[in-house]
């Protein structure tokens, strides 16, 4: 019956091994050693989006630009590669982490983390994404990765989040800077089983829950209209679907304060059973098509506008299933 769900059927027929693998494991709960799961997993490195993300990789693991260059640097490609289920230890991705870690742990970068009025001012989503990626790739024990985790725990603000706002009067964390950071700590704790990181994870989770994921804790108003729209890829931004995904990984999805966000995601399902992106953080180059130009010679297929989005549909199904709203397995 689960495979007859229109969204599940559409995802399984996508032809992309990443989508097939994630649907089988996260939606249908197929055993990791089952024939169909193993077959899909084996083909992930040959998937069209994975191959595109690795296109142009150079001998040093990078892509000829600064690791953080939007949106072609290794930092962003690695986030998407991990989201697409590349296996731990996947050599091209591991190689790409070297430049990211060199940048984040370089003297120039570390010297630019001021402490103002007792609060570290840092765009911690950068370290958070890198920590999540490295933890997924089997690098959690690397001393450089340990340093990232320790730094994020040290930089956490009293309200549970992080912020790079250098105004002395700024004392409230940023949802955009805090979500990827929470993700990084969750993945690191999973990989290392270090219980000392449960406290910062719980504090960061509470930061989002206190805001019911998208509302001001002072006025109750929506923090920003984009937060209740759906996007892929999100880059450093924050929306309710990604918040629900990360809170689910942190074991917080059953908190009643997630209900309103879950309601919104559920209502965004289209008549055909699929979900669309309702906003974008990237722009088309040239004529509209179903391809997104990353650079002059790199395209990401299947992130087109006006089409159902596979990654959003996959995430929405997973969250609704995990919350008990949809029975799929």
Short mmCIF file of C-alpha atoms in Angstrom, two decimals:
data_model
loop_
_atom_site.label_atom_id
_atom_site.label_comp_id
_atom_site.label_asym_id
_atom_site.label_seq_id
_atom_site.Cartn_x
_atom_site.Cartn_y
_atom_site.Cartn_z
CA UNK A 1 0.00 0.00 0.00
CA UNK A 2 2.84 2.38 0.79
CA UNK A 3 4.31 2.00 -2.67
CA UNK A 4 0.92 2.98 -4.12
CA UNK A 5 1.09 6.42 -2.52
CA UNK A 6 1.46 8.79 -5.51
CA UNK A 7 4.42 10.60 -3.99
CA UNK A 8 6.24 7.39 -3.09
CA UNK A 9 5.63 5.97 -6.53
CA UNK A 10 6.84 9.18 -8.17
CA UNK A 11 10.01 9.20 -6.08
CA UNK A 12 10.80 5.54 -6.76
CA UNK A 13 10.36 6.12 -10.49
CA UNK A 14 12.63 9.18 -10.48
CA UNK A 15 15.58 7.35 -11.98
CA UNK A 16 17.94 9.01 -9.49
CA UNK A 17 19.61 6.46 -7.18
CA UNK A 18 19.87 8.99 -4.33
CA UNK A 19 16.13 9.59 -4.40
CA UNK A 20 15.43 5.86 -4.64
CA UNK A 21 17.78 5.04 -1.78
CA UNK A 22 16.39 7.73 0.52
CA UNK A 23 12.81 6.77 -0.30
CA UNK A 24 13.49 3.12 0.44
CA UNK A 25 15.30 3.78 3.71
CA UNK A 26 13.63 6.89 5.13
CA UNK A 27 10.08 6.47 3.87
CA UNK A 28 9.55 2.72 3.42
CA UNK A 29 11.94 1.53 6.16
CA UNK A 30 13.49 -1.13 3.95
CA UNK A 31 16.36 -3.00 5.68
CA UNK A 32 19.79 -1.59 4.94
CA UNK A 33 20.97 -4.99 3.71
CA UNK A 34 18.03 -5.58 1.38
CA UNK A 35 18.82 -6.16 -2.29
CA UNK A 36 16.99 -3.05 -3.51
CA UNK A 37 18.60 -0.75 -0.93
CA UNK A 38 22.10 -2.05 -1.62
CA UNK A 39 21.57 -1.68 -5.37
CA UNK A 40 20.42 1.93 -5.04
CA UNK A 41 23.20 2.81 -2.59
CA UNK A 42 25.85 1.41 -4.90
CA UNK A 43 24.66 3.66 -7.72
CA UNK A 44 24.50 6.93 -5.71
CA UNK A 45 27.96 8.14 -6.90
CA UNK A 46 26.72 7.72 -10.48
CA UNK A 47 23.54 9.71 -9.95
CA UNK A 48 23.07 12.73 -12.24
CA UNK A 49 23.08 15.39 -9.52
CA UNK A 50 25.97 13.80 -7.61
CA UNK A 51 28.04 13.64 -10.78
CA UNK A 52 27.21 17.26 -11.57
CA UNK A 53 28.18 18.41 -8.08
CA UNK A 54 31.56 16.72 -8.49
CA UNK A 55 32.11 18.04 -11.98
CA UNK A 56 35.29 20.05 -12.29
CA UNK A 57 36.86 18.85 -9.05
CA UNK A 58 40.57 19.60 -9.05
CA UNK A 59 43.56 17.73 -7.68
CA UNK A 60 43.43 19.56 -4.33
CA UNK A 61 39.80 18.51 -3.83
CA UNK A 62 38.40 21.96 -4.58
CA UNK A 63 36.67 23.45 -7.59
CA UNK A 64 38.90 26.36 -8.48
CA UNK A 65 37.13 28.86 -6.22
CA UNK A 66 37.07 29.69 -2.51
CA UNK A 67 35.41 26.84 -0.58
CA UNK A 68 32.59 29.15 0.50
CA UNK A 69 31.96 30.85 -2.84
CA UNK A 70 28.22 30.98 -3.51
CA UNK A 71 27.16 28.56 -4.71
CA UNK A 72 29.98 26.76 -6.46
CA UNK A 73 32.49 26.28 -3.62
CA UNK A 74 33.25 22.93 -2.01
CA UNK A 75 31.34 23.91 1.14
CA UNK A 76 28.00 24.06 -0.65
CA UNK A 77 28.60 21.09 -2.90
CA UNK A 78 29.43 18.94 0.12
CA UNK A 79 26.20 19.86 1.90
CA UNK A 80 24.18 18.77 -1.12
CA UNK A 81 26.25 15.61 -1.60
CA UNK A 82 25.61 14.55 1.99
CA UNK A 83 21.90 15.33 1.63
CA UNK A 84 21.88 13.05 -1.41
CA UNK A 85 23.13 10.12 0.66
CA UNK A 86 26.70 9.69 -0.51
CA UNK A 87 28.35 6.97 1.58
CA UNK A 88 30.70 7.54 4.48
CA UNK A 89 34.29 7.62 3.28
CA UNK A 90 33.35 8.55 -0.29
CA UNK A 91 36.77 9.62 -1.50
CA UNK A 92 35.98 12.68 -3.69
CA UNK A 93 33.86 14.19 -0.91
CA UNK A 94 36.43 13.44 1.79
CA UNK A 95 39.08 15.07 -0.38
CA UNK A 96 36.92 18.18 -0.75
CA UNK A 97 36.66 18.56 3.03
CA UNK A 98 40.36 19.37 3.30
CA UNK A 99 40.05 22.84 1.80
CA UNK A 100 36.92 23.56 3.84
CA UNK A 101 38.65 22.61 7.09
CA UNK A 102 41.80 24.51 6.14
CA UNK A 103 39.69 27.63 5.60
CA UNK A 104 37.59 27.32 8.77
CA UNK A 105 40.56 26.50 11.01
CA UNK A 106 43.00 28.94 9.46
CA UNK A 107 44.48 31.73 11.56
CA UNK A 108 42.74 34.45 9.53
CA UNK A 109 39.36 32.85 10.08
CA UNK A 110 39.78 32.03 13.77
CA UNK A 111 41.09 35.51 14.56
CA UNK A 112 37.84 36.95 13.25
CA UNK A 113 35.57 35.61 15.99
CA UNK A 114 35.13 38.57 18.34
CA UNK A 115 33.61 38.32 21.77
CA UNK A 116 31.44 41.39 22.35
CA UNK A 117 29.45 41.91 25.56
CA UNK A 118 30.30 38.35 26.53
CA UNK A 119 28.95 36.78 23.31
CA UNK A 120 30.96 35.24 20.47
CA UNK A 121 29.89 36.78 17.17
CA UNK A 122 30.27 34.11 14.50
CA UNK A 123 28.42 32.98 11.36
CA UNK A 124 28.32 29.53 12.89
CA UNK A 125 26.26 27.99 10.08
CA UNK A 126 29.58 27.66 8.22
CA UNK A 127 31.14 25.52 10.93
CA UNK A 128 27.82 23.76 11.48
CA UNK A 129 27.51 22.62 7.89
CA UNK A 130 31.15 21.51 7.84
CA UNK A 131 30.73 19.60 11.09
CA UNK A 132 27.65 17.80 9.78
CA UNK A 133 29.31 16.93 6.49
CA UNK A 134 32.51 15.65 8.09
CA UNK A 135 30.59 13.62 10.66
CA UNK A 136 28.53 11.98 7.91
CA UNK A 137 31.68 11.21 5.93
CA UNK A 138 33.34 9.34 8.79
CA UNK A 139 35.69 12.12 9.90
CA UNK A 140 34.27 12.84 13.35
CA UNK A 141 37.44 11.68 15.10
CA UNK A 142 39.67 13.96 13.02
CA UNK A 143 41.21 16.54 15.40
CA UNK A 144 40.16 19.32 13.04
CA UNK A 145 36.53 18.19 13.22
CA UNK A 146 36.72 17.83 16.99
CA UNK A 147 37.91 21.45 17.10
CA UNK A 148 34.85 22.56 15.11
CA UNK A 149 32.52 20.84 17.57
CA UNK A 150 34.30 22.28 20.60
CA UNK A 151 34.21 25.77 19.12
CA UNK A 152 30.49 25.63 18.38
CA UNK A 153 29.72 24.53 21.93
CA UNK A 154 31.86 27.39 23.26
CA UNK A 155 30.28 29.99 20.98
CA UNK A 156 26.67 29.08 21.85
CA UNK A 157 24.62 32.00 23.16
CA UNK A 158 22.54 31.88 26.38
CA UNK A 159 19.28 31.52 24.41
CA UNK A 160 20.62 28.36 22.76
CA UNK A 161 21.53 29.66 19.33
CA UNK A 162 24.31 31.52 17.52
CA UNK A 163 24.67 34.87 15.79
CA UNK A 164 27.28 36.92 13.94
CA UNK A 165 25.66 40.30 14.69
CA UNK A 166 28.47 42.49 16.02
CA UNK A 167 26.29 45.26 17.38
CA UNK A 168 26.94 45.37 21.14
CA UNK A 169 23.21 45.49 21.87
CA UNK A 170 22.47 42.34 19.86
CA UNK A 171 21.65 39.57 22.32
CA UNK A 172 19.22 37.29 20.44
CA UNK A 173 20.33 34.40 18.25
CA UNK A 174 19.68 34.09 14.53
CA UNK A 175 17.52 31.23 13.22
CA UNK A 176 19.56 31.21 10.01
CA UNK A 177 22.88 30.88 11.82
CA UNK A 178 21.55 28.37 14.33
CA UNK A 179 19.85 25.69 12.23
CA UNK A 180 22.87 24.34 10.35
CA UNK A 181 24.82 24.61 13.60
CA UNK A 182 22.31 22.42 15.38
CA UNK A 183 22.51 19.96 12.48
CA UNK A 184 26.27 19.80 12.82
CA UNK A 185 26.14 19.07 16.54
CA UNK A 186 23.47 16.41 16.03
CA UNK A 187 25.52 14.60 13.38
CA UNK A 188 28.68 14.88 15.47
CA UNK A 189 26.99 13.49 18.56
CA UNK A 190 25.52 10.63 16.54
CA UNK A 191 28.92 9.79 15.08
CA UNK A 192 30.88 9.99 18.35
CA UNK A 193 28.17 9.13 20.91
CA UNK A 194 29.70 11.86 23.07
CA UNK A 195 26.95 12.65 25.56
CA UNK A 196 28.55 15.97 26.49
CA UNK A 197 27.05 17.36 23.29
CA UNK A 198 23.48 16.49 24.24
CA UNK A 199 23.26 19.64 26.37
CA UNK A 200 24.09 22.12 23.57
CA UNK A 201 21.84 20.12 21.22
CA UNK A 202 18.94 20.34 23.68
CA UNK A 203 19.52 24.05 24.23
CA UNK A 204 19.59 24.75 20.50
CA UNK A 205 16.49 22.64 19.93
CA UNK A 206 14.69 24.56 22.65
CA UNK A 207 15.63 27.82 20.91
CA UNK A 208 13.62 26.74 17.86
CA UNK A 209 10.79 25.22 19.87
CA UNK A 210 10.35 28.38 21.93
CA UNK A 211 9.71 30.16 18.65
CA UNK A 212 7.32 27.44 17.45
CA UNK A 213 9.94 27.25 14.67
CA UNK A 214 8.93 30.47 12.91
CA UNK A 215 7.30 32.94 15.33
CA UNK A 216 8.80 35.76 17.33
CA UNK A 217 8.98 34.91 21.01
CA UNK A 218 8.08 38.54 21.79
CA UNK A 219 5.21 39.31 19.43
CA UNK A 220 4.10 35.94 18.09
CA UNK A 221 4.39 37.29 14.55
CA UNK A 222 6.08 35.32 11.77
CA UNK A 223 9.81 36.07 11.95
CA UNK A 224 10.13 36.28 8.17
CA UNK A 225 7.68 35.23 5.41
CA UNK A 226 10.33 33.00 3.80
CA UNK A 227 10.36 30.73 6.84
CA UNK A 228 6.92 29.32 6.02
CA UNK A 229 7.80 28.73 2.38
CA UNK A 230 9.58 25.63 1.08
CA UNK A 231 12.96 25.76 -0.65
CA UNK A 232 15.61 23.48 -2.08
CA UNK A 233 18.47 23.97 -1.82
CA UNK A 234 18.31 26.15 1.28
CA UNK A 235 21.99 27.08 1.47
CA UNK A 236 22.41 29.03 4.76
CA UNK A 237 18.76 29.96 5.11
CA UNK A 238 16.10 28.47 7.36
CA UNK A 239 12.56 27.25 6.67
CA UNK A 240 10.04 25.16 8.58
CA UNK A 241 10.60 21.94 6.64
CA UNK A 242 14.34 21.96 7.28
CA UNK A 243 13.73 22.90 10.92
CA UNK A 244 11.37 19.94 11.30
CA UNK A 245 13.95 17.69 9.64
CA UNK A 246 16.75 18.72 11.97
CA UNK A 247 14.52 18.62 15.06
CA UNK A 248 13.46 15.13 14.03
CA UNK A 249 17.12 14.07 13.95
CA UNK A 250 17.52 15.62 17.39
CA UNK A 251 14.58 13.57 18.68
CA UNK A 252 12.31 16.60 19.23
CA UNK A 253 9.64 16.16 16.57
CA UNK A 254 7.00 15.00 19.07
CA UNK A 255 7.17 18.30 20.96
CA UNK A 256 3.69 19.93 20.67
CA UNK A 257 5.29 23.20 19.60
CA UNK A 258 6.05 21.65 16.18
CA UNK A 259 2.34 21.24 15.42
CA UNK A 260 1.74 24.50 13.59
CA UNK A 261 4.76 24.00 11.33
CA UNK A 262 3.66 20.43 10.61
CA UNK A 263 0.18 21.69 9.73
CA UNK A 264 1.64 24.14 7.22
CA UNK A 265 3.84 21.52 5.55
CA UNK A 266 0.92 19.08 5.36
CA UNK A 267 -1.35 21.69 3.74
CA UNK A 268 1.25 22.49 1.10
CA UNK A 269 0.86 19.05 -0.47
CA UNK A 270 -0.52 19.43 -3.97
CA UNK A 271 -3.57 17.66 -5.46
CA UNK A 272 -1.21 15.20 -7.12
CA UNK A 273 0.29 14.28 -3.75
CA UNK A 274 3.57 16.11 -4.38
CA UNK A 275 5.25 19.21 -2.98
CA UNK A 276 6.69 22.17 -4.89
CA UNK A 277 9.28 24.73 -3.92
CA UNK A 278 7.39 27.91 -3.05
CA UNK A 279 10.46 30.15 -3.12
CA UNK A 280 14.05 30.00 -4.33
CA UNK A 281 17.45 31.22 -3.22
CA UNK A 282 18.94 30.83 -6.67
CA UNK A 283 18.33 32.61 -9.96
CA UNK A 284 18.01 31.25 -13.45
CA UNK A 285 20.54 32.24 -16.09
CA UNK A 286 19.25 32.65 -19.60
CA UNK A 287 15.91 31.24 -20.64
CA UNK A 288 13.72 29.44 -18.09
CA UNK A 289 14.31 25.71 -18.06
CA UNK A 290 14.43 22.83 -15.64
CA UNK A 291 18.14 23.36 -15.12
CA UNK A 292 19.93 25.65 -12.73
CA UNK A 293 23.23 27.13 -13.79
CA UNK A 294 25.83 26.85 -11.05
CA UNK A 295 28.54 28.32 -13.22
CA UNK A 296 29.37 28.65 -16.87
CA UNK A 297 29.93 24.94 -17.26
CA UNK A 298 28.03 23.31 -14.39
CA UNK A 299 24.32 22.68 -14.19
CA UNK A 300 22.20 21.14 -11.46
CA UNK A 301 19.37 19.24 -13.04
CA UNK A 302 15.93 18.72 -11.56
CA UNK A 303 15.96 21.81 -9.34
CA UNK A 304 13.84 23.65 -11.89
CA UNK A 305 11.08 26.08 -11.07
CA UNK A 306 7.39 25.26 -11.44
CA UNK A 307 8.00 21.53 -11.17
CA UNK A 308 7.36 19.21 -8.20
CA UNK A 309 10.55 19.02 -6.18
CA UNK A 310 11.85 15.57 -5.30
CA UNK A 311 13.94 16.57 -2.30
CA UNK A 312 11.16 18.68 -0.80
CA UNK A 313 8.62 15.91 -1.41
CA UNK A 314 10.98 13.37 0.15
CA UNK A 315 11.60 15.54 3.23
CA UNK A 316 7.92 16.37 3.68
CA UNK A 317 6.89 12.71 3.45
CA UNK A 318 9.60 11.73 5.91
CA UNK A 319 8.53 14.35 8.44
CA UNK A 320 4.83 13.54 8.17
CA UNK A 321 5.62 9.86 8.57
CA UNK A 322 7.92 10.46 11.55
CA UNK A 323 5.26 12.60 13.22
CA UNK A 324 2.62 9.91 12.77
CA UNK A 325 0.53 11.92 10.32
CA UNK A 326 1.09 9.59 7.36
CA UNK A 327 1.32 5.82 7.40
CA UNK A 328 3.77 4.67 4.75
CA UNK A 329 5.51 1.61 6.12
#
